[in-house]
């Protein structure tokens, strides 16, 4: 039989496990893996910084609901991706990171970029190991895949020493592993289903909260059916957006503060009562709020707030059980109640308030007007990526999502710098769809080099930078001694021309100071075949509407 290198065995094993794309930054010793991967007929997307490879691989995994891979070099190359591993762990997203490593035969001798990579990865992954025998690589990749996609998903790490990558063996000696089966979809008992529905019937102010766990489990049809059958008001977490279309009945997102504060029973679907949901605690929630909780992870049940009814199982399967029970025992919440009326009134009040800000013709612009222009022009099935403090927070209020797994942002870890990698993955996984990467100017600074990646890889992403001169609220005034360096720590270069970065790599850039200029830029950008970048001047000091509660309750 033919001889195969370790690199070829890695590539064939990943392909067997259903990996479709690989993001990475090559160098010693991983170049042969990238070449072998392309020889398998699979795309290798070479990025400009390792963090982008890690963020892209996890976003691609989430959008595909399967596993994608990142490939990096040893030492600092691998450690540059640890933040991405942490982000995937916090988001409960799978990915496999392949890290080149120092030669086993040179262990403890001071080899090039030698580092304790398996140990460094371990706190942030579900599984971490090193390949020490080239013949066993398929078995390790199968185990990594199994760990990443089963139960609560998460990242995994495989260390690949240079002498293992380059080793050559006869194909007959390789211990090939079959494709790992798709995860089981565990269901709950009929008694638990009945208990959940009976608890719902006793609520005066019920609320459904839809998390990104339901997007991962592909439960969109079942969740939509459930909210239709029951008529219960619902809202989505930031990346749960789109599991139920934003224009579906009883969307209470615009009245978020009101419904969280006044709901007496919450149906928590694939979401966690962490900081994003203010831990389920007062003053954001009622002191005695009751919880029906659906989660794949048993240890999550009852976190921060006791759970009245626990539904430990797969989102799609369990929602199907609830819907089947409702088919046999129909029940719906009365839409004429005081609860529904109060929500509708709050939604109308917020809509009127937001419409006033969104119609402003001020120049430089506030946040709401340019977001409205984006919302009015983006296709219904667009993939929307966003990050940056005010940019992301206000976009959550304005930009609507209608399909699952089409909304990506800083997520559970609040990670800045995810946007460029997420945008690359979004366009790779969704060819032919409009991908919009909306970045605050500070957030964009984490990975501007990925604009070159998008141009080189012919990924037609529309990059939009909201430029307010700094971190958070920007810089209202330019200090007189700016040129001496005595500036506010959050100050960035005033009105930097980020569009020139796109132009430097052959794409088209726009600089917009007014709503009219932005309208024209968006229309033209959406007609371009390649990547574009729209630099939008935002008034320094512009903020979101006044919040009743601080965004982060400690």
XYZ file of C-alpha atoms in Angstrom:
554
model
C 0.000 0.000 0.000
C 0.985 3.660 -0.361
C 2.964 5.524 2.239
C 1.275 8.434 4.035
C 2.740 11.270 6.069
C 1.351 12.378 9.384
C 0.062 15.526 7.653
C -1.884 13.455 5.122
C -3.351 11.270 7.867
C -4.496 14.389 9.754
C -6.185 15.757 6.636
C -7.904 12.481 5.747
C -9.069 11.977 9.329
C -10.599 15.445 9.549
C -12.383 14.925 6.238
C -13.754 11.603 7.515
C -15.185 13.412 10.539
C -17.078 15.843 8.325
C -14.890 18.923 8.704
C -15.547 21.165 5.694
C -13.080 24.035 6.069
C -9.884 24.915 7.899
C -8.813 28.380 9.024
C -5.204 28.981 9.937
C -1.860 30.706 9.789
C 0.904 28.476 8.495
C 4.588 28.122 9.307
C 6.892 25.536 10.851
C 5.828 22.764 11.382
C 2.225 22.810 10.075
C 2.648 23.794 6.402
C 2.352 20.150 5.229
C -1.042 19.826 6.924
C -2.448 22.840 5.056
C -1.201 21.414 1.757
C -2.579 17.948 2.507
C -5.913 19.520 3.395
C -6.110 21.261 0.034
C -5.192 17.973 -1.658
C -8.293 16.527 -0.030
C -10.266 19.105 -2.017
C -11.068 21.201 1.048
C -10.659 24.984 1.453
C -7.866 26.377 3.590
C -8.510 29.994 4.589
C -5.215 31.574 5.533
C -5.700 34.441 7.988
C -3.416 37.212 9.247
C -3.540 36.445 12.983
C -4.121 33.188 14.838
C -6.955 34.617 16.914
C -8.985 35.090 13.725
C -8.491 31.420 12.842
C -9.840 30.349 16.234
C -12.810 32.697 16.130
C -13.601 31.695 12.542
C -13.458 27.955 13.254
C -15.889 28.181 16.175
C -18.313 30.430 14.308
C -18.252 28.081 11.321
C -18.886 25.135 13.662
C -21.880 26.913 15.201
C -23.392 27.945 11.881
C -22.891 24.475 10.376
C -23.890 22.763 13.653
C -20.889 20.530 13.154
C -17.124 20.761 13.552
C -14.682 23.139 11.871
C -10.940 23.345 12.352
C -8.223 25.889 13.067
C -4.536 25.252 12.363
C -1.705 27.220 13.982
C 2.029 26.932 14.547
C 3.753 26.045 17.792
C 4.541 28.205 20.813
C 3.207 31.757 20.441
C 1.114 30.688 17.468
C -0.821 28.292 19.661
C -1.008 30.588 22.699
C -2.438 33.344 20.485
C -5.564 31.180 20.132
C -6.210 30.543 23.825
C -8.635 33.484 24.006
C -10.542 31.941 21.115
C -10.701 28.627 22.977
C -12.061 30.454 26.005
C -14.648 32.216 23.872
C -15.800 28.913 22.345
C -15.988 27.340 25.791
C -18.089 30.220 27.148
C -20.404 30.135 24.119
C -20.658 26.311 24.203
C -19.487 26.133 20.595
C -17.380 23.263 19.208
C -14.154 23.630 17.272
C -10.976 21.622 16.901
C -7.685 23.445 17.247
C -4.647 21.777 15.718
C -1.402 23.159 17.053
C 2.030 22.440 15.704
C 4.497 21.516 18.446
C 8.183 20.961 19.068
C 9.609 17.603 18.021
C 9.091 14.780 20.490
C 12.656 13.611 19.867
C 13.953 17.014 20.994
C 11.862 17.200 24.157
C 13.540 19.098 27.029
C 16.379 20.178 24.730
C 15.171 23.700 23.998
C 13.618 23.018 20.600
C 12.165 25.856 18.500
C 8.997 27.320 20.087
C 8.741 24.520 22.641
C 5.864 25.200 25.045
C 3.473 23.259 27.341
C 0.622 23.579 24.875
C -1.538 20.638 25.970
C -1.494 21.990 29.514
C -2.097 25.579 28.362
C -5.208 24.548 26.438
C -6.688 22.285 29.100
C -8.594 24.875 31.232
C -10.439 26.084 28.133
C -11.326 22.848 26.323
C -13.334 19.666 26.790
C -10.430 17.492 25.619
C -6.709 18.064 25.097
C -4.016 15.592 24.013
C -0.855 15.164 21.979
C -0.265 12.823 19.046
C 2.728 10.648 19.894
C 2.301 7.899 17.292
C 1.506 8.768 13.701
C -0.520 5.568 13.266
C -2.975 6.621 15.993
C -3.849 10.074 14.636
C -7.276 8.997 13.254
C -8.287 7.619 16.637
C -7.306 10.850 18.380
C -9.211 13.023 15.905
C -12.285 10.811 16.277
C -12.091 11.137 20.063
C -11.646 14.896 19.771
C -14.702 15.098 17.513
C -16.790 12.995 19.879
C -15.866 15.215 22.807
C -16.508 18.461 20.914
C -20.015 17.763 19.606
C -21.634 15.588 22.275
C -23.523 16.884 25.292
C -22.788 20.556 25.826
C -20.561 21.361 22.809
C -17.138 22.910 23.243
C -13.610 23.287 21.870
C -10.939 20.573 21.778
C -7.195 20.701 21.201
C -4.786 18.307 19.472
C -1.037 18.886 19.754
C 0.925 17.800 16.666
C 4.720 17.615 17.080
C 6.769 18.340 13.988
C 8.274 14.859 13.789
C 4.776 13.333 13.933
C 3.562 15.613 11.118
C 6.537 14.644 8.940
C 6.639 10.933 9.841
C 5.825 8.486 7.039
C 4.178 5.076 7.485
C 2.562 2.482 5.256
C -1.159 3.102 4.937
C -1.860 -0.433 6.176
C -0.364 0.431 9.576
C -2.705 3.354 10.208
C -5.540 2.694 12.681
C -8.316 4.392 10.739
C -11.424 5.435 12.652
C -14.950 5.657 11.236
C -16.953 8.859 11.308
C -18.300 9.673 14.746
C -22.075 9.354 14.872
C -24.179 12.473 15.207
C -25.005 13.261 18.843
C -27.987 11.553 20.378
C -31.008 13.741 21.109
C -32.014 12.809 24.667
C -35.626 13.351 25.642
C -37.278 13.884 29.023
C -39.951 11.891 30.801
C -43.605 12.411 30.019
C -44.070 13.446 33.639
C -41.598 16.289 33.180
C -43.406 17.461 30.057
C -46.730 17.449 31.860
C -45.249 19.261 34.859
C -43.879 22.008 32.615
C -47.212 22.648 30.894
C -49.155 22.492 34.162
C -46.764 25.022 35.708
C -47.287 27.307 32.716
C -51.037 27.257 33.245
C -50.626 28.745 36.719
C -48.627 31.777 35.560
C -50.121 35.249 35.306
C -47.124 36.834 33.577
C -45.282 34.070 31.673
C -42.264 34.722 29.467
C -40.214 32.522 27.107
C -36.497 33.295 26.768
C -34.833 31.706 23.727
C -31.060 31.164 23.871
C -28.455 30.200 21.291
C -28.589 26.626 22.573
C -31.831 26.281 20.626
C -30.073 27.531 17.506
C -27.320 24.935 17.971
C -29.863 22.112 18.344
C -31.711 23.281 15.200
C -34.899 23.637 17.236
C -36.171 26.708 15.377
C -39.247 24.993 13.943
C -40.190 23.486 17.309
C -39.661 26.733 19.250
C -41.728 28.708 16.739
C -44.488 26.119 17.005
C -44.398 26.310 20.807
C -44.735 30.096 21.006
C -47.481 29.975 18.362
C -49.432 27.294 20.225
C -49.109 28.887 23.655
C -49.259 32.564 22.729
C -46.723 33.337 25.457
C -44.624 36.510 25.068
C -41.022 35.737 24.182
C -37.664 37.344 23.714
C -34.293 36.064 22.541
C -30.810 36.390 23.953
C -28.420 38.231 21.609
C -27.424 35.148 19.598
C -30.727 33.394 20.169
C -32.119 36.049 17.836
C -33.639 34.549 14.701
C -34.645 31.204 16.205
C -38.081 32.805 16.199
C -38.344 35.455 13.463
C -38.285 38.970 14.885
C -41.640 39.793 13.271
C -43.425 36.801 14.807
C -46.321 37.605 17.174
C -45.678 38.369 20.862
C -42.041 39.415 20.466
C -41.375 41.255 23.736
C -37.741 42.194 22.988
C -38.480 45.904 22.809
C -40.026 45.672 26.288
C -37.119 43.625 27.696
C -36.724 45.514 30.969
C -40.462 45.462 31.604
C -40.952 41.747 30.966
C -37.875 40.600 32.863
C -38.878 42.674 35.867
C -42.500 41.547 35.909
C -42.537 37.963 34.635
C -43.675 35.544 37.333
C -42.646 32.425 35.383
C -39.833 32.152 32.833
C -39.450 29.307 30.345
C -35.684 29.284 29.826
C -34.864 27.546 26.532
C -31.176 26.873 25.884
C -30.126 30.019 27.728
C -28.267 30.549 30.994
C -29.000 32.856 33.890
C -25.550 34.411 33.715
C -24.571 38.081 33.447
C -26.360 38.489 30.104
C -29.642 37.746 31.898
C -28.525 39.486 35.097
C -28.247 36.158 36.936
C -32.048 35.953 37.204
C -31.820 38.184 40.264
C -33.612 41.337 41.450
C -33.901 44.134 40.535
C -33.997 42.860 36.955
C -36.200 39.866 37.862
C -38.906 39.311 40.445
C -37.673 38.033 43.783
C -39.786 34.878 43.539
C -39.632 34.270 39.776
C -40.341 30.649 38.846
C -38.184 28.873 36.261
C -38.874 26.081 33.767
C -35.430 25.292 32.380
C -34.446 23.327 29.281
C -30.741 22.572 28.914
C -28.563 19.735 27.606
C -26.212 20.115 30.593
C -27.562 18.768 33.916
C -25.114 20.875 35.921
C -26.663 24.050 34.501
C -30.051 23.333 36.027
C -30.792 25.623 38.956
C -27.765 27.872 38.478
C -28.381 31.167 40.336
C -32.152 30.610 40.598
C -33.852 27.358 41.696
C -35.565 25.507 38.872
C -39.193 24.491 39.371
C -39.304 22.133 36.386
C -36.078 20.761 34.885
C -36.029 19.557 31.284
C -32.581 18.020 30.780
C -32.277 17.016 27.159
C -31.818 18.078 23.567
C -33.574 21.301 22.604
C -35.158 20.020 19.410
C -36.288 16.733 20.925
C -37.736 18.178 24.115
C -39.539 21.016 22.335
C -41.058 18.364 20.080
C -42.319 16.577 23.195
C -43.887 19.760 24.554
C -45.598 20.443 21.232
C -46.929 16.882 21.008
C -48.401 17.221 24.494
C -50.068 20.496 23.503
C -51.502 18.826 20.394
C -53.229 16.303 22.642
C -54.010 18.786 25.418
C -54.489 22.194 23.775
C -53.831 25.266 25.889
C -52.886 28.849 25.145
C -52.313 31.972 27.172
C -55.112 34.518 26.957
C -53.956 37.359 24.718
C -56.480 39.765 26.232
C -54.822 39.799 29.646
C -53.379 42.789 31.426
C -49.893 41.233 30.940
C -50.137 41.271 27.154
C -51.610 44.769 27.163
C -48.776 46.110 29.325
C -46.174 44.574 27.003
C -47.817 45.994 23.893
C -47.950 49.451 25.454
C -44.248 49.322 26.366
C -43.298 48.068 22.892
C -45.196 50.954 21.301
C -43.588 53.484 23.641
C -40.090 52.243 22.893
C -40.780 52.123 19.143
C -41.896 55.755 19.130
C -38.868 56.807 21.151
C -36.491 54.923 18.866
C -38.167 56.240 15.709
C -37.434 59.795 16.817
C -33.710 59.086 17.233
C -33.599 57.061 14.011
C -35.015 59.982 12.002
C -32.340 62.425 13.141
C -30.474 64.228 10.344
C -27.636 65.339 12.595
C -24.108 65.213 11.277
C -22.044 63.584 12.627
C -24.670 60.936 13.260
C -25.952 59.246 16.397
C -26.044 55.434 16.467
C -29.732 54.942 15.721
C -29.955 56.642 12.327
C -27.181 54.647 10.604
C -28.459 51.430 12.181
C -31.899 52.137 10.733
C -30.347 52.654 7.290
C -28.586 49.295 7.607
C -31.754 47.551 8.796
C -33.807 49.021 5.959
C -31.368 47.772 3.309
C -30.040 44.440 4.522
C -31.697 41.291 3.131
C -33.924 39.267 5.435
C -31.524 36.311 5.301
C -28.348 38.361 5.847
C -25.748 37.240 8.369
C -25.103 40.040 10.833
C -21.843 40.159 12.809
C -21.269 42.919 15.322
C -18.987 43.920 18.177
C -17.942 47.017 20.069
C -19.504 48.357 23.258
C -22.114 50.906 22.122
C -22.131 49.710 18.518
C -23.096 46.166 19.506
C -25.434 47.104 22.355
C -27.483 49.551 20.308
C -27.478 47.279 17.255
C -29.168 44.627 19.415
C -32.068 47.054 19.815
C -32.359 48.047 16.165
C -31.152 45.257 13.847
C -33.673 42.429 13.539
C -32.934 38.764 12.821
C -35.298 36.392 11.062
C -33.308 33.178 10.702
C -31.321 31.107 13.224
C -27.526 31.108 13.387
C -27.379 34.364 11.415
C -26.495 36.650 14.341
C -22.966 36.647 15.811
C -21.502 38.992 18.403
C -19.199 39.239 21.436
C -21.263 36.561 23.165
C -21.111 35.073 26.622
C -17.491 36.031 27.278
C -17.958 39.574 25.960
C -14.907 39.053 23.771
C -13.680 41.941 21.654
C -11.857 41.025 18.457
C -14.218 38.234 17.394
C -15.793 40.182 14.540
C -13.278 39.719 11.692
C -12.939 35.964 12.236
C -16.691 35.565 12.612
C -17.285 37.512 9.394
C -14.837 35.368 7.421
C -16.550 32.211 8.680
C -20.006 33.594 7.965
C -19.186 34.193 4.312
C -17.416 30.832 3.894
C -20.369 28.946 5.405
C -23.036 31.085 3.703
C -21.855 31.655 0.121
C -24.237 33.884 -1.785
C -25.652 35.461 1.384
C -25.035 39.062 2.383
C -22.609 39.198 5.328
C -22.422 42.465 7.250
C -19.629 42.975 9.775
C -20.484 45.994 11.914
C -17.529 47.011 14.104
C -16.897 49.720 16.597
C -13.637 51.480 15.754
C -11.957 50.086 18.878
C -13.157 46.531 18.193
C -12.011 46.699 14.566
C -8.505 47.477 15.790
C -8.129 43.915 17.080
C -8.029 42.452 13.580
C -7.954 44.933 10.679
C -5.564 42.689 8.758
C -8.414 40.266 8.100
C -9.744 42.758 5.558
C -6.873 41.541 3.380
C -7.948 37.955 4.024
C -11.461 38.753 2.805
C -10.173 40.402 -0.370
C -7.650 37.639 -1.088
C -10.156 34.866 -0.474
C -12.801 36.692 -2.557
C -15.257 36.876 0.343
C -17.713 39.716 -0.404
C -18.189 40.995 3.143
C -19.628 44.450 3.801
C -17.509 45.849 6.640
C -19.006 48.853 8.443
C -17.004 50.797 11.021
C -18.833 53.042 13.491
C -16.091 55.556 14.210
C -16.495 57.673 17.353
C -12.778 58.214 18.034
C -12.397 55.815 20.909
C -13.404 53.044 23.265
C -16.961 53.058 24.605
C -18.328 56.584 24.385
C -15.456 57.865 22.302
C -13.831 61.238 22.922
C -16.182 64.253 22.983
C -13.335 66.709 22.700
C -9.878 66.581 21.242
C -7.330 67.541 23.940
C -5.162 70.511 23.004
C -2.071 68.496 23.841
C -3.185 65.437 21.822
C -0.013 65.520 19.755
C 2.137 65.222 22.888
C 0.487 61.930 23.816
C -1.234 63.314 26.932
C -4.630 61.977 25.948
C -7.548 60.149 27.492
C -6.817 56.385 27.795
C -9.879 55.622 25.679
C -8.998 58.107 22.936
C -8.152 56.839 19.441
C -6.916 58.758 16.419
C -9.704 61.211 15.561
C -11.768 60.207 12.544
C -9.204 57.785 11.214
C -9.746 56.762 7.605
C -10.245 53.023 8.070
C -11.663 52.771 4.556
C -8.098 53.263 3.285
C -7.220 49.839 4.719
C -9.726 48.259 2.362
C -8.488 50.328 -0.569
C -4.895 49.290 0.161
C -5.823 45.673 -0.547
C -7.883 46.340 -3.653
C -11.378 46.621 -2.204
C -13.667 49.628 -2.245
C -13.887 52.051 0.673
C -16.362 54.782 1.656
C -16.240 57.594 4.236
C -19.649 58.779 5.401
C -20.472 61.879 7.469
C -24.192 62.148 6.815
C -27.223 59.853 6.459
C -27.359 60.611 2.752
C -23.752 59.581 2.223
C -24.362 56.371 4.162
C -27.469 55.521 2.153
C -25.527 55.871 -1.089
C -22.568 53.877 0.270
C -24.763 50.994 1.427
C -26.587 50.813 -1.881
C -23.324 50.824 -3.828
C -21.604 48.386 -1.451
C -24.363 45.821 -1.826
C -23.860 45.935 -5.587
C -20.133 45.147 -5.403
C -18.827 41.629 -6.013
C -15.951 41.924 -3.549
C -15.382 43.138 -0.012
C -16.104 46.765 0.841
C -15.601 48.919 3.926
C -17.847 51.794 4.989
C -16.337 54.143 7.570
C -19.173 55.948 9.359
C -18.507 59.092 11.376
C -20.387 58.832 14.683
C -20.693 61.822 16.984
C -18.183 61.452 19.827
C -20.088 61.082 23.064
C -23.190 59.663 21.336
C -24.815 57.057 23.563
C -27.712 54.642 23.716
C -31.012 55.649 25.264
C -31.059 56.012 29.033
C -31.025 52.602 30.730
C -33.229 51.878 33.738
C -30.574 49.452 34.972
C -26.860 49.292 34.331
C -25.958 46.768 31.641
C -23.910 44.718 34.089
C -25.403 44.082 37.512
C -22.732 43.018 39.982
